Coordinates of C-alpha atoms in Angstrom, one line a residue:
Chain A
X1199 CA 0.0 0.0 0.0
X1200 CA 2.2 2.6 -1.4
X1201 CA -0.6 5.2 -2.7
X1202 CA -0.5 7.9 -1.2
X1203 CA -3.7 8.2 0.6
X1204 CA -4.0 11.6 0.3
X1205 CA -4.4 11.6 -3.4
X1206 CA -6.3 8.9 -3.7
X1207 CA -10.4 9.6 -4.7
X1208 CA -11.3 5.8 -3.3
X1209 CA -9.5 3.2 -2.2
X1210 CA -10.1 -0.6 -1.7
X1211 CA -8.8 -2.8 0.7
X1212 CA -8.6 -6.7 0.9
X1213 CA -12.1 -6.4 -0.2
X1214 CA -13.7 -10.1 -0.4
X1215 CA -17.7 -11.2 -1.0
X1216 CA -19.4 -14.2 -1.4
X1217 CA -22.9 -14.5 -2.5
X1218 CA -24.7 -17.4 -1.0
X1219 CA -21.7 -19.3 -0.4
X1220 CA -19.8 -18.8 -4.0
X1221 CA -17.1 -16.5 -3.6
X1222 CA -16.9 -13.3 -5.8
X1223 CA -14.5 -11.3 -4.6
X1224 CA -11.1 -12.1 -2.7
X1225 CA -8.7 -9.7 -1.7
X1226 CA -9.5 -7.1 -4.2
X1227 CA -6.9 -3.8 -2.8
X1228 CA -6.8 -0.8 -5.4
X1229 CA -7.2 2.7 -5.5
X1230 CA -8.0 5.6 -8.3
X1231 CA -6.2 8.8 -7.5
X1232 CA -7.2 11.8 -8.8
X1233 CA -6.2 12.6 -12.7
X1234 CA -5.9 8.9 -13.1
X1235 CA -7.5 6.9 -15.3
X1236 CA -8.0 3.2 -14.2
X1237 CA -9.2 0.4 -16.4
X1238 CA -10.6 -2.7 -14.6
X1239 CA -10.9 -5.8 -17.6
X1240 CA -11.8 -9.4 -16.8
X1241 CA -13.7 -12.1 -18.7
X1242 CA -17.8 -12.4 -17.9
X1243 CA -18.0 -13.2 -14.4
X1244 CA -15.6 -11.8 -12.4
X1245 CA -16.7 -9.8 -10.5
X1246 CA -16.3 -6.7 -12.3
X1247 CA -19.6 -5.3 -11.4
X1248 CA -19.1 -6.5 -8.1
X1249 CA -16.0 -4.3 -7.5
X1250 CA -17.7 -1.6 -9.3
X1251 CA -20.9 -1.7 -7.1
X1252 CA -18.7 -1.8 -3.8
X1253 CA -16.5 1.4 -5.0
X1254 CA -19.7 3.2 -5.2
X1255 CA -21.3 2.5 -1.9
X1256 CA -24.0 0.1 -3.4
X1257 CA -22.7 -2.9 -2.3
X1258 CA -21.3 -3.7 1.3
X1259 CA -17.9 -6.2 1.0
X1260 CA -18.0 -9.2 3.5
X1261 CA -14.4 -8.4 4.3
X1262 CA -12.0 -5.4 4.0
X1263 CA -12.3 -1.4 3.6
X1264 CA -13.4 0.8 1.4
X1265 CA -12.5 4.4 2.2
X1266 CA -13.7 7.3 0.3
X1267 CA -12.5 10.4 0.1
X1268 CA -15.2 12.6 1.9
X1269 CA -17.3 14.6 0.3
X1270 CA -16.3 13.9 -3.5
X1271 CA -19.1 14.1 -5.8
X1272 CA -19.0 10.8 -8.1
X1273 CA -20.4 10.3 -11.5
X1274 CA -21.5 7.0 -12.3
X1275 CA -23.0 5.9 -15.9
X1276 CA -24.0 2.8 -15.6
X1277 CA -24.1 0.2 -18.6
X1278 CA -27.5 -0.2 -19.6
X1279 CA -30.4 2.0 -18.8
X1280 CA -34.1 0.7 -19.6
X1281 CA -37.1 3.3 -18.9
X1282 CA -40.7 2.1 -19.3
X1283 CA -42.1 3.3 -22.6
X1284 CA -44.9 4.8 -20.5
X1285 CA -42.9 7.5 -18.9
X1286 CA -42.7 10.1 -21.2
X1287 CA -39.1 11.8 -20.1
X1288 CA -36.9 14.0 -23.0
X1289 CA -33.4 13.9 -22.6
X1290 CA -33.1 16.9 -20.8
X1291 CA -35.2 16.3 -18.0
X1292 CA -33.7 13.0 -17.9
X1293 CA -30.0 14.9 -17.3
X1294 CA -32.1 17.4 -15.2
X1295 CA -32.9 14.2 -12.8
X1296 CA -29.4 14.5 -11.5
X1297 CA -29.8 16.3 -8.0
X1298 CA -28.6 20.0 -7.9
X1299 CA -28.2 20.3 -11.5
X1300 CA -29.7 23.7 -13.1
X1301 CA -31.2 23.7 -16.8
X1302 CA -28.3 25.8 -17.8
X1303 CA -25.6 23.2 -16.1
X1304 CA -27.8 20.7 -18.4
X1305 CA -27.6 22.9 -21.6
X1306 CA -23.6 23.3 -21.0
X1307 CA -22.3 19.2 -20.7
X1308 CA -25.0 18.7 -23.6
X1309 CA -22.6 20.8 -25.5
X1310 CA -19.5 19.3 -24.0
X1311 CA -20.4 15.7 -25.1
X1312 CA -22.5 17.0 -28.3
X1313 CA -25.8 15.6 -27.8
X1314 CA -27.7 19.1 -27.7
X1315 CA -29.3 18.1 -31.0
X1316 CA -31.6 15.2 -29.1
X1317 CA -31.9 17.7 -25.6
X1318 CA -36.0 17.4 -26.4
X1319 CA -36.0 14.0 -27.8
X1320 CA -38.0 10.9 -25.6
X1321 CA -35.0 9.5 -24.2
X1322 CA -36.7 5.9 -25.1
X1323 CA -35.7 7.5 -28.9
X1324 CA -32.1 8.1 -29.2
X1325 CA -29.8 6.3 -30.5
X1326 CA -27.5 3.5 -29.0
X1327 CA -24.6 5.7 -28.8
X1328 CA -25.9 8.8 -28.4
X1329 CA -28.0 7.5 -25.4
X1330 CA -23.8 6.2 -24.3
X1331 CA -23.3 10.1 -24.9
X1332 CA -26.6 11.3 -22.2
X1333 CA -25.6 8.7 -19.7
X1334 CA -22.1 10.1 -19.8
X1335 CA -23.7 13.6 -19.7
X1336 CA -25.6 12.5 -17.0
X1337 CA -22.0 11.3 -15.1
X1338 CA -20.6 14.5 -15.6
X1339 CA -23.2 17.1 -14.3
X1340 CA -22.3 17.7 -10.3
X1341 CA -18.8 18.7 -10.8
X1342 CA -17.5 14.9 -10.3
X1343 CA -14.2 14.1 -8.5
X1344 CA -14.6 10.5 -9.7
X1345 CA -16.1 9.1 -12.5
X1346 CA -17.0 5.2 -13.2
X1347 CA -17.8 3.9 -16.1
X1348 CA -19.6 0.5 -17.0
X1349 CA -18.4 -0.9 -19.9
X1350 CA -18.9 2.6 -21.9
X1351 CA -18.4 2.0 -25.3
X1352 CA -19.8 -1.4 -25.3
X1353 CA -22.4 -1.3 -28.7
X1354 CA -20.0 1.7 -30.2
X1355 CA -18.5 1.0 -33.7
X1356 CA -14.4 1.5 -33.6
X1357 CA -14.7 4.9 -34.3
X1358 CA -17.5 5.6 -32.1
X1359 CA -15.3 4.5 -29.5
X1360 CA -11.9 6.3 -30.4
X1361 CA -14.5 9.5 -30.3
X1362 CA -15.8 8.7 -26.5
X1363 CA -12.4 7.7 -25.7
X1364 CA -11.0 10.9 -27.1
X1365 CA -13.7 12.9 -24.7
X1366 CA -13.1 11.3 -21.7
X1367 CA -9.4 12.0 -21.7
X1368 CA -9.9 15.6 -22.4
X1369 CA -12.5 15.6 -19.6
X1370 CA -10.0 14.3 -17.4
X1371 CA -7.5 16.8 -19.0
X1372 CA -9.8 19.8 -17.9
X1373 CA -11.4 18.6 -14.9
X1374 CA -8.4 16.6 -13.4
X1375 CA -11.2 13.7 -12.2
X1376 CA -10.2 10.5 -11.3
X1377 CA -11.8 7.8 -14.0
X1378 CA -12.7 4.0 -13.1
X1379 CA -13.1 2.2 -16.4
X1380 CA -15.2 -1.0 -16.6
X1381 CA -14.0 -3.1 -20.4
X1382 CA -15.4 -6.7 -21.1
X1383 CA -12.5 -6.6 -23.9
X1384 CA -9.2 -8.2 -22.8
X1385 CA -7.3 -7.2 -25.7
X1386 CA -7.9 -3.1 -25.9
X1387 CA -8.1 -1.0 -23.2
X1388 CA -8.6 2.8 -23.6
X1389 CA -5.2 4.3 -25.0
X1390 CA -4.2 7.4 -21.8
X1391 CA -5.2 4.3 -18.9
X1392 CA -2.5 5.2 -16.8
X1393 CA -3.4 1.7 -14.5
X1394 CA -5.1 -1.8 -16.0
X1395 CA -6.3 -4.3 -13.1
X1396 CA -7.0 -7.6 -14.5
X1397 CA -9.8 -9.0 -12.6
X1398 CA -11.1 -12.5 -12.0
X1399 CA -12.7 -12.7 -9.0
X1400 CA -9.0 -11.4 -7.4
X1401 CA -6.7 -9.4 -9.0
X1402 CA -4.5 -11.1 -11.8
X1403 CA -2.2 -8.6 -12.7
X1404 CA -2.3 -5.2 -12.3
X1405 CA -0.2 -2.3 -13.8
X1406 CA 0.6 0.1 -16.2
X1407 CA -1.2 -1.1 -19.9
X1408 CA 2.6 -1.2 -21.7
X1409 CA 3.7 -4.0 -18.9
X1410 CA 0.8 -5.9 -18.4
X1411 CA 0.9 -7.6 -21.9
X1412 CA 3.4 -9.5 -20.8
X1413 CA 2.2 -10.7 -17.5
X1414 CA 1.6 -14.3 -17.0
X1415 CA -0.8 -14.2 -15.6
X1416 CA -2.6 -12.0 -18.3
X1417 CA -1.9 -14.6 -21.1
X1418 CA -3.2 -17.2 -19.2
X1419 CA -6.6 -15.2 -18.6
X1420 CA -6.7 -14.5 -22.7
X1421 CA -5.7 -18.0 -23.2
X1422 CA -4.0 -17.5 -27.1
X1423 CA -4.9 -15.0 -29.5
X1424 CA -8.2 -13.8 -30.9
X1425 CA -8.9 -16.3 -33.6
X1426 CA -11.0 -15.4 -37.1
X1427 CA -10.7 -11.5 -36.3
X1428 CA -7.9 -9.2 -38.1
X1429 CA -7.5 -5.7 -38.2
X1430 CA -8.6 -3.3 -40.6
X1431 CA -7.1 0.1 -41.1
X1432 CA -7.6 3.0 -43.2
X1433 CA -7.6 6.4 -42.7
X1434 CA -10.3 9.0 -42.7
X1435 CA -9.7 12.4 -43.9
X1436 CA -13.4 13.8 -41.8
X1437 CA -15.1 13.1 -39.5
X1438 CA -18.9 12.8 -39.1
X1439 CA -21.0 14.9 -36.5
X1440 CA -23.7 13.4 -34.5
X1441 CA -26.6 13.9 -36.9
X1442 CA -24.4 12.4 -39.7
X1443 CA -23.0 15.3 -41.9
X1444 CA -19.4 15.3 -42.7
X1445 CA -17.2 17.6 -41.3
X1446 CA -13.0 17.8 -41.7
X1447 CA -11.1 16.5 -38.6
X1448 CA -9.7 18.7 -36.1
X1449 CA -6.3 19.1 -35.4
X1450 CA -6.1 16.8 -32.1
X1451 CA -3.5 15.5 -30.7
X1452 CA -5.5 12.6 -29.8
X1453 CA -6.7 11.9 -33.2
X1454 CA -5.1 10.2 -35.9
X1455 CA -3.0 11.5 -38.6
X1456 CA -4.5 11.7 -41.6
X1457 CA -3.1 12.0 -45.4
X1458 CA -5.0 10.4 -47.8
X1459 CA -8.5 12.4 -49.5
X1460 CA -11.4 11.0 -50.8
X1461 CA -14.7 12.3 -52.0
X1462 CA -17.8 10.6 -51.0
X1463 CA -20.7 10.8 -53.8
X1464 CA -23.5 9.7 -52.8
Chain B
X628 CA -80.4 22.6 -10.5
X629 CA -78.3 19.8 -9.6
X630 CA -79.3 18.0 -5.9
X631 CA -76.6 19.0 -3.3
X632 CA -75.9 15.0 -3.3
X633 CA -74.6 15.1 -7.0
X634 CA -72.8 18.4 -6.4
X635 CA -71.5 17.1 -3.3
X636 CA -70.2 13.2 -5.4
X637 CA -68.8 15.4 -7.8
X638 CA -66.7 17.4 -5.8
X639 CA -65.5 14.4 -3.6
X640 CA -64.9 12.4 -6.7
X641 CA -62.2 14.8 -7.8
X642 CA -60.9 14.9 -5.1
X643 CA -59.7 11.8 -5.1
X644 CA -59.2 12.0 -8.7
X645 CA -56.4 14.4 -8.8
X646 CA -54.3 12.9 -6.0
X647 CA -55.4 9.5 -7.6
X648 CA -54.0 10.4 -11.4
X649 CA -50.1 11.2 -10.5
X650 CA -50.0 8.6 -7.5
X651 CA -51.4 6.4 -10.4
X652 CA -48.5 7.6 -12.7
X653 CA -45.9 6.1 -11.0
X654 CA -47.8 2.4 -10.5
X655 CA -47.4 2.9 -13.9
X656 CA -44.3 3.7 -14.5
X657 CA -42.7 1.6 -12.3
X658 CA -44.9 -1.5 -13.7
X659 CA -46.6 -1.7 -9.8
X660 CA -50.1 -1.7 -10.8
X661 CA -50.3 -4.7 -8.7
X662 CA -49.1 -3.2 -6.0
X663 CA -52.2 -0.5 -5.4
X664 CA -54.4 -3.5 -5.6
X665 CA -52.6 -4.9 -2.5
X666 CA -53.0 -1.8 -1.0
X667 CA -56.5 -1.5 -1.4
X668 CA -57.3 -5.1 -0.7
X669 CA -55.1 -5.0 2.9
X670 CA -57.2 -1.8 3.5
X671 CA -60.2 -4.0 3.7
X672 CA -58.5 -6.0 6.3
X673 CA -58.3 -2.2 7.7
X674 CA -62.0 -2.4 7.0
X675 CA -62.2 -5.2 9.5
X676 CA -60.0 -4.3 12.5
X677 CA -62.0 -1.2 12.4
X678 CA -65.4 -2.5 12.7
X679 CA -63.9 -5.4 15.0
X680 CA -62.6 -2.3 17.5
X681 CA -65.7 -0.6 16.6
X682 CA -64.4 2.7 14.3
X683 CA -65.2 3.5 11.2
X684 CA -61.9 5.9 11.1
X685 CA -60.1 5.6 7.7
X686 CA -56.6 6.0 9.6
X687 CA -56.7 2.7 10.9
X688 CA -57.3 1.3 7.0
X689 CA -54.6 3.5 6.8
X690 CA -52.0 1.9 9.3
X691 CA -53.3 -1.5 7.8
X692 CA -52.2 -1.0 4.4
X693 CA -49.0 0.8 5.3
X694 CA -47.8 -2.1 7.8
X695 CA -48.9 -4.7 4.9
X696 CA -46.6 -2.5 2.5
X697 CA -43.8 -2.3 5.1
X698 CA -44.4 -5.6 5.2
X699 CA -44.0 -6.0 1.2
X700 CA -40.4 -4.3 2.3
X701 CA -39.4 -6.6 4.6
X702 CA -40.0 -10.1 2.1
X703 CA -38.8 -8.2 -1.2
X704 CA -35.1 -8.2 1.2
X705 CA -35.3 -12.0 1.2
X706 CA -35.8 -11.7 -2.8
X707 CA -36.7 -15.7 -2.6
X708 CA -39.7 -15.0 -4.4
X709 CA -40.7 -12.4 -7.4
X710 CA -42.6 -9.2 -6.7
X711 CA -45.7 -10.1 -7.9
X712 CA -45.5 -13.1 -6.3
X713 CA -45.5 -11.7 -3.2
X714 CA -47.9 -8.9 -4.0
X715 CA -50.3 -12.4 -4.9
X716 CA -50.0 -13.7 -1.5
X717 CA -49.6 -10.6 0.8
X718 CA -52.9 -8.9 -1.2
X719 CA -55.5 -11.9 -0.8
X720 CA -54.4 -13.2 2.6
X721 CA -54.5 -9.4 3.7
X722 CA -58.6 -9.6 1.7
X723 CA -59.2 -12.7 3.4
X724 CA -58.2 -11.9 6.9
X725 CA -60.5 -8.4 6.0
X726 CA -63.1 -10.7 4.8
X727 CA -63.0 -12.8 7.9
X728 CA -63.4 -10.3 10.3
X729 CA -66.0 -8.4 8.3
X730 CA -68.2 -11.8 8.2
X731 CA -67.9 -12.2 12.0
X732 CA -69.5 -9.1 12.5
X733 CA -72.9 -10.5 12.0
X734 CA -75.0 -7.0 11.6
X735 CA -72.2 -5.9 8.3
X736 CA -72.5 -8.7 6.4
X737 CA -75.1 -7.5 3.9
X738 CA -72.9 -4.0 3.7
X739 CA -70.2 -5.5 2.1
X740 CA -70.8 -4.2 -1.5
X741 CA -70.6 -0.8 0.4
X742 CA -66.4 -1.2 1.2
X743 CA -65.6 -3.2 -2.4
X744 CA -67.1 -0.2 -4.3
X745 CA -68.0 2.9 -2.2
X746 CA -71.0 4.9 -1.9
X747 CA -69.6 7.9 -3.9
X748 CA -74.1 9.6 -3.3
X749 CA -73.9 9.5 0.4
X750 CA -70.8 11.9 1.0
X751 CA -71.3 14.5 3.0
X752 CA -70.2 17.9 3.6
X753 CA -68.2 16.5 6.2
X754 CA -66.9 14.1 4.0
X755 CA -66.0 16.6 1.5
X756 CA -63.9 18.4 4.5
X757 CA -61.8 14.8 5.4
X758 CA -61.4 14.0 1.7
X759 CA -60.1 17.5 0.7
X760 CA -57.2 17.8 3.5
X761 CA -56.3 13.9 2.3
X762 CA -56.0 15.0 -1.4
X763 CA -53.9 17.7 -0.6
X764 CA -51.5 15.7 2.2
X765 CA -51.0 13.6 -1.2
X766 CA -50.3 15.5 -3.9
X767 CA -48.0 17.9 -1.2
X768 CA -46.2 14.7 -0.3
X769 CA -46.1 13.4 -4.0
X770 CA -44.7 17.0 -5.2
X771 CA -42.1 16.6 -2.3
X772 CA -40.4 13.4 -3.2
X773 CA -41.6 13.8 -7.3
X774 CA -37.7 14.2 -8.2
X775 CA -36.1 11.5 -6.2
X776 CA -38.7 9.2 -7.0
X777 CA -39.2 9.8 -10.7
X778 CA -34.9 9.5 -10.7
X779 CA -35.7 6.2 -8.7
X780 CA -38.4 5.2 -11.2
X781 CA -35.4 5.5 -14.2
X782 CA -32.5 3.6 -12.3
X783 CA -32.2 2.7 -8.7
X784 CA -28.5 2.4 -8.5
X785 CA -27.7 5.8 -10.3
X786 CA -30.5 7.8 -7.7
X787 CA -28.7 6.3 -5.1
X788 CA -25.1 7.4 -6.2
X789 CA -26.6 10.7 -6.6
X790 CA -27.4 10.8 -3.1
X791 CA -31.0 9.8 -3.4
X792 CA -32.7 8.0 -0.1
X793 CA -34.2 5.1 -2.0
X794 CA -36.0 3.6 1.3
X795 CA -37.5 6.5 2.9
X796 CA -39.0 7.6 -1.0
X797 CA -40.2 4.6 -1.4
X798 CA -41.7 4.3 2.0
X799 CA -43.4 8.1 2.0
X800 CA -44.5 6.5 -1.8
X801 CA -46.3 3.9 -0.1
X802 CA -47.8 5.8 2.5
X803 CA -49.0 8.2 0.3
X804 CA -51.1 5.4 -1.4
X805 CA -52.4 4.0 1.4
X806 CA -53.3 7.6 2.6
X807 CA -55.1 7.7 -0.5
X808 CA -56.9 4.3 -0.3
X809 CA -58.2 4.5 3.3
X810 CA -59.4 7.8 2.4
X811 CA -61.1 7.0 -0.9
X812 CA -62.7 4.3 0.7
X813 CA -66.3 5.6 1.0
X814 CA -65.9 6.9 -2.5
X815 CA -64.8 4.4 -4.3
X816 CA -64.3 1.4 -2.7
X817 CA -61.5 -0.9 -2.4
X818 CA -62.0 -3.2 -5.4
X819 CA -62.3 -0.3 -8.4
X820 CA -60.0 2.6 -6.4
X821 CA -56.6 1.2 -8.2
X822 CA -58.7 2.0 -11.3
X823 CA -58.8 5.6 -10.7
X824 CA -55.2 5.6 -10.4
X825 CA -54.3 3.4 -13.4
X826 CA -56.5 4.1 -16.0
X827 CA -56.4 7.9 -16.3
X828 CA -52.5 8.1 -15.9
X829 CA -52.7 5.6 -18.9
X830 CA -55.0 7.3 -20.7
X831 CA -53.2 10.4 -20.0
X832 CA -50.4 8.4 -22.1
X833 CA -50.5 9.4 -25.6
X834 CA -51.1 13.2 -25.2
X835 CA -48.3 13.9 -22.7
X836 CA -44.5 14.8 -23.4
X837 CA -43.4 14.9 -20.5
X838 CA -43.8 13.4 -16.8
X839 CA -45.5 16.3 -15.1
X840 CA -47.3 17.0 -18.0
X841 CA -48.8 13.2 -17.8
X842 CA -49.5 13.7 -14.2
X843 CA -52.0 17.0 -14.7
X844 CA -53.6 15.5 -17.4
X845 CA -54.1 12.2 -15.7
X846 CA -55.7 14.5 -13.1
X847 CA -57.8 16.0 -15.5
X848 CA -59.5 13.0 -17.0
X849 CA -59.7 11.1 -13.9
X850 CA -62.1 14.4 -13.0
X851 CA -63.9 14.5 -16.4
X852 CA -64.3 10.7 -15.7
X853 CA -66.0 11.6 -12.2
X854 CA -68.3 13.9 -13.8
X855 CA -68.9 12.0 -16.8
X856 CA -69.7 8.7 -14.4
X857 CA -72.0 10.4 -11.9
X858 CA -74.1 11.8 -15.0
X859 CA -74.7 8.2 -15.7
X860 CA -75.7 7.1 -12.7
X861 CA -77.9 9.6 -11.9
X862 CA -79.8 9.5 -15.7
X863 CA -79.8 5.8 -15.8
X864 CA -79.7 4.9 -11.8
X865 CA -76.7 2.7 -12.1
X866 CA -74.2 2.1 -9.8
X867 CA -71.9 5.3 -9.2
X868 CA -68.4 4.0 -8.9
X869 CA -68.5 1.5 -11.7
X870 CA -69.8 4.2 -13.6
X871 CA -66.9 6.2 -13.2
X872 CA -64.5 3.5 -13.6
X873 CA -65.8 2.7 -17.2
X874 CA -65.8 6.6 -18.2
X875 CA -62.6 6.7 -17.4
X876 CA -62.0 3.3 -19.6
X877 CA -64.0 5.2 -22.8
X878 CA -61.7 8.2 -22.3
X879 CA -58.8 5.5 -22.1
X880 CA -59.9 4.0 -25.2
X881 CA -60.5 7.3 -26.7
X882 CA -56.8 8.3 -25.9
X883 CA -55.6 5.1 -27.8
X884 CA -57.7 6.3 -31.3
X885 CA -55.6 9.3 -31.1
X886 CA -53.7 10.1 -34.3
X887 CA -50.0 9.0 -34.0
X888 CA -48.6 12.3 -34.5
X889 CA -49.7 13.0 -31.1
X890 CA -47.7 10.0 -29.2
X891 CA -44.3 10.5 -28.7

């Protein structure tokens, strides 16, 4: 337990739980400081949830600590939101929900994760990823400290997710947050993750993404290569905005370096 | 000129109308509808204790319902079983225990009909005065948890990161109803008053766009459903609270013929 306690937004402790007997959770110790972006990845099953669930105060561990730094305001966007049909909420009011938050607070992360085109939409009504985009939204209203995330991109196309990606390390850039990353995927975790826990049910491996590749314990958890996938890469010369419409990349240093130009007709 | 009796039904009945339609709302947004049918059939156990202690008080129905709910509380924790599940068994042996009691009372036992669908023509001005200081206590206690219930009503895990209090919302929720049933009692009834707060917040449906919005109109024809279903009864002599239940089911089925540009 080196971390500097101080710094640190939340911090586990030799947390274990057992549901009914089966165990979930043994010795899980970690911690997310602030400006830090952690990425917790493990294979369906082990607990990621769990871990996630106890960080927030949800969840009570059968064994170990979880201290919190007092009175941080946490963001949590949870994976999958499903609301009746029969409650007729716009996306607005939905971000509104979010305790303390003022229609003009609501107006301004709209614009910061570029979903003010659907702010009057049913929320039942938008799309897959722009629904990722409100709960995010949602996450960020409240001025949060910490953020989690459950499996956030999870649905997105590759370059839906190099875009999200992209916004949550410059929200960490301006807002210096701490970030606690939920991924299903063992083979790509979110390029700025300054820590990568491997989970399953304890904690595999845990470290910085450039030496965890060659962990053991890592390659026993991926068991072999991804078989009957390959990569794909070309390069775009635009980008498209959220209704569609093409419009030239920015200058980012985030984004990729692009040469070649096309025209699209039709 | 309309007989004082009408005028008097009429105003009752909207009473309970407009705290019924947004209370209503939620059993329908949360997919609970079963749950205000519990409610009302543990207040007839209330029914029951009441005539068995000799009081006719609606706050004992009250304290029935809400301990039957608390009790709902209790066995959802255990999670053995699914909520309806529970609602199935808590509701009829809640009815049956009512039903027992009532029976014993040798005297009631032709009254019956009176608790399962109220006697909306024999208010009083009295009545008026008990039902209007309940209808308020429930839409003031409904407008003071609305946000951390409706943020409940969307995700439970997310409210309660945000800081919400899911237990005591939920429990002033539950009160609320059975404030609500004990009180609609006479008017009503316990078998049609879940009617009054389902149907109107679903026909309210189609021509609302947003949550509040839903809740006002469902207020609004729940009331035109009153006046529309004491009409009846008085023109054709039928029975008043059934009356008002299937007004409210022709302005329901009216809502669904709506045009589709009008849903959202």
């Amino acid at each position: 337990m080196s971390d500097n306690l101080s710094s640190s937004l939340i911090k586990l402790e030799k947390v274990s739980l057992a549901f009914s007997g089966r165990i979930a959770l043994s010795d899980v110790s970690f911690s997310v400081n602030r400006g830090e972006i952690v990425t917790l990845i493990g294979p369906n099953g082990a607990g990621k949830s769990t871990v996630m669930k106890i960080a927030l105060g949800l969840l009570k561990p059968d064994k170990g600590e979880v201290y919190r730094l007092s009175d941080i305001s946490i963001g949590y966007m949870p994976q999958k939101i499903i609301i009746d049909d029969n409650l007729p909420i716009s996306v607005k009011d939905f971000l509104k929900l979010r305790p303390g938050s003022t229609y003009a607070q609501v107006e301004a992360v709209m614009d910061l994760v570029r979903i003010a085109h659907v702010g009057g939409s049913p929320v039942q009504r938008v799309s897959g990823g722009e629904m990722q985009r409100v709960l995010l939204a949602r996450a960020l209203l409240g001025a949060p400290d910490l953020i989690v995330l459950d499996e956030p991109v999870q649905g997105m196309d590759i370059v839906g997710q190099q875009e999200f990606y992209q916004l949550i390390r410059k929200i960490r850039r301006e807002k210096n947050c701490g970030v606690l990353m939920i991924s299903h995927d063992l083979h790509m975790v979110m390029e700025g993750t300054d820590k990568v826990i491997c989970l399953n049910r304890h904690i595999c491996c845990s470290g910085a993404p450039e030496n965890i590749q060659d962990h053991p314990e890592y390659h026993a958890l991926l068991s072999g290569k991804p078989e009957g996938i390959t990569l794909y890469t070309h390069h775009h010369d635009h980008t498209h905005d959220s209704s569609g419409n093409v419009v030239p990349s920015r200058d980012d240093k985030d984004g990729q370096d692009h040469k070649r130009k096309h025209d699209h007709d039709g | 000129m309309m007989d004082d009796f009408i005028l008097n039904a009429i105003m009752a009945g909207i009473l309970v109308a407009i705290a019924a339609g947004p209370l209503g709302c939620f059993l329908v947004w949360r997919k609970m509808a079963y749950f205000g049918d519990t409610i009302a059939h543990s207040a007839l156990m209330g029914v029951g204790l009441g005539i068995a202690l000799g009081t006719g008080s609606p706050w004992i129905i009250m304290v029935t319902s809400a301990l039957v709910s608390g009790a709902l509380l209790l066995l959802q924790k255990g999670e053995k079983f699914s909520n309806d599940t529970l609602l199935g068994i808590l509701a009829h042996s809640a009815l049956s225990i009512g039903l027992i009691i009532i029976a014993l009372q040798e005297s009631l036992r032709q009254d019956l009909m009176f608790f399962l669908i109220g006697d909306i023509l024999a208010i009083d001005a009295g009545g008026i005065l008990d039902i209007s200081i309940m209808s308020l206590a429930a839409l003031g206690g409904l407008l003071y948890i609305w946000k951390p219930l409706l943020s409940i009503t969307v995700h439970e895990d997310l409210a309660q990161v945000e800081g919400v209090n899911l237990l005591r919302t939920k429990i002033v929720y539950m009160l609320l109803i059975a404030l609500l049933v004990a009180f609609a009692m006479k008017v009503i009834g316990a078998l049609l008053i879940t009617s009054l707060m389902i149907i109107p917040a679903a026909a309210a449906r189609n021509i609302s766009r947003g949550p509040l919005q839903m809740a006002f109109y469902s207020m609004i024809i729940g009331s035109i459903a009153v006046v529309m279903g004491i009409m009846m009864s008085s023109m054709w002599d039928l029975p008043a609270g059934p009356s008002i239940v299937l007004s409210a089911f022709i302005l329901f089925l009216i809502g669904r013929a709506l045009p589709n540009q009008l849903r959202m």
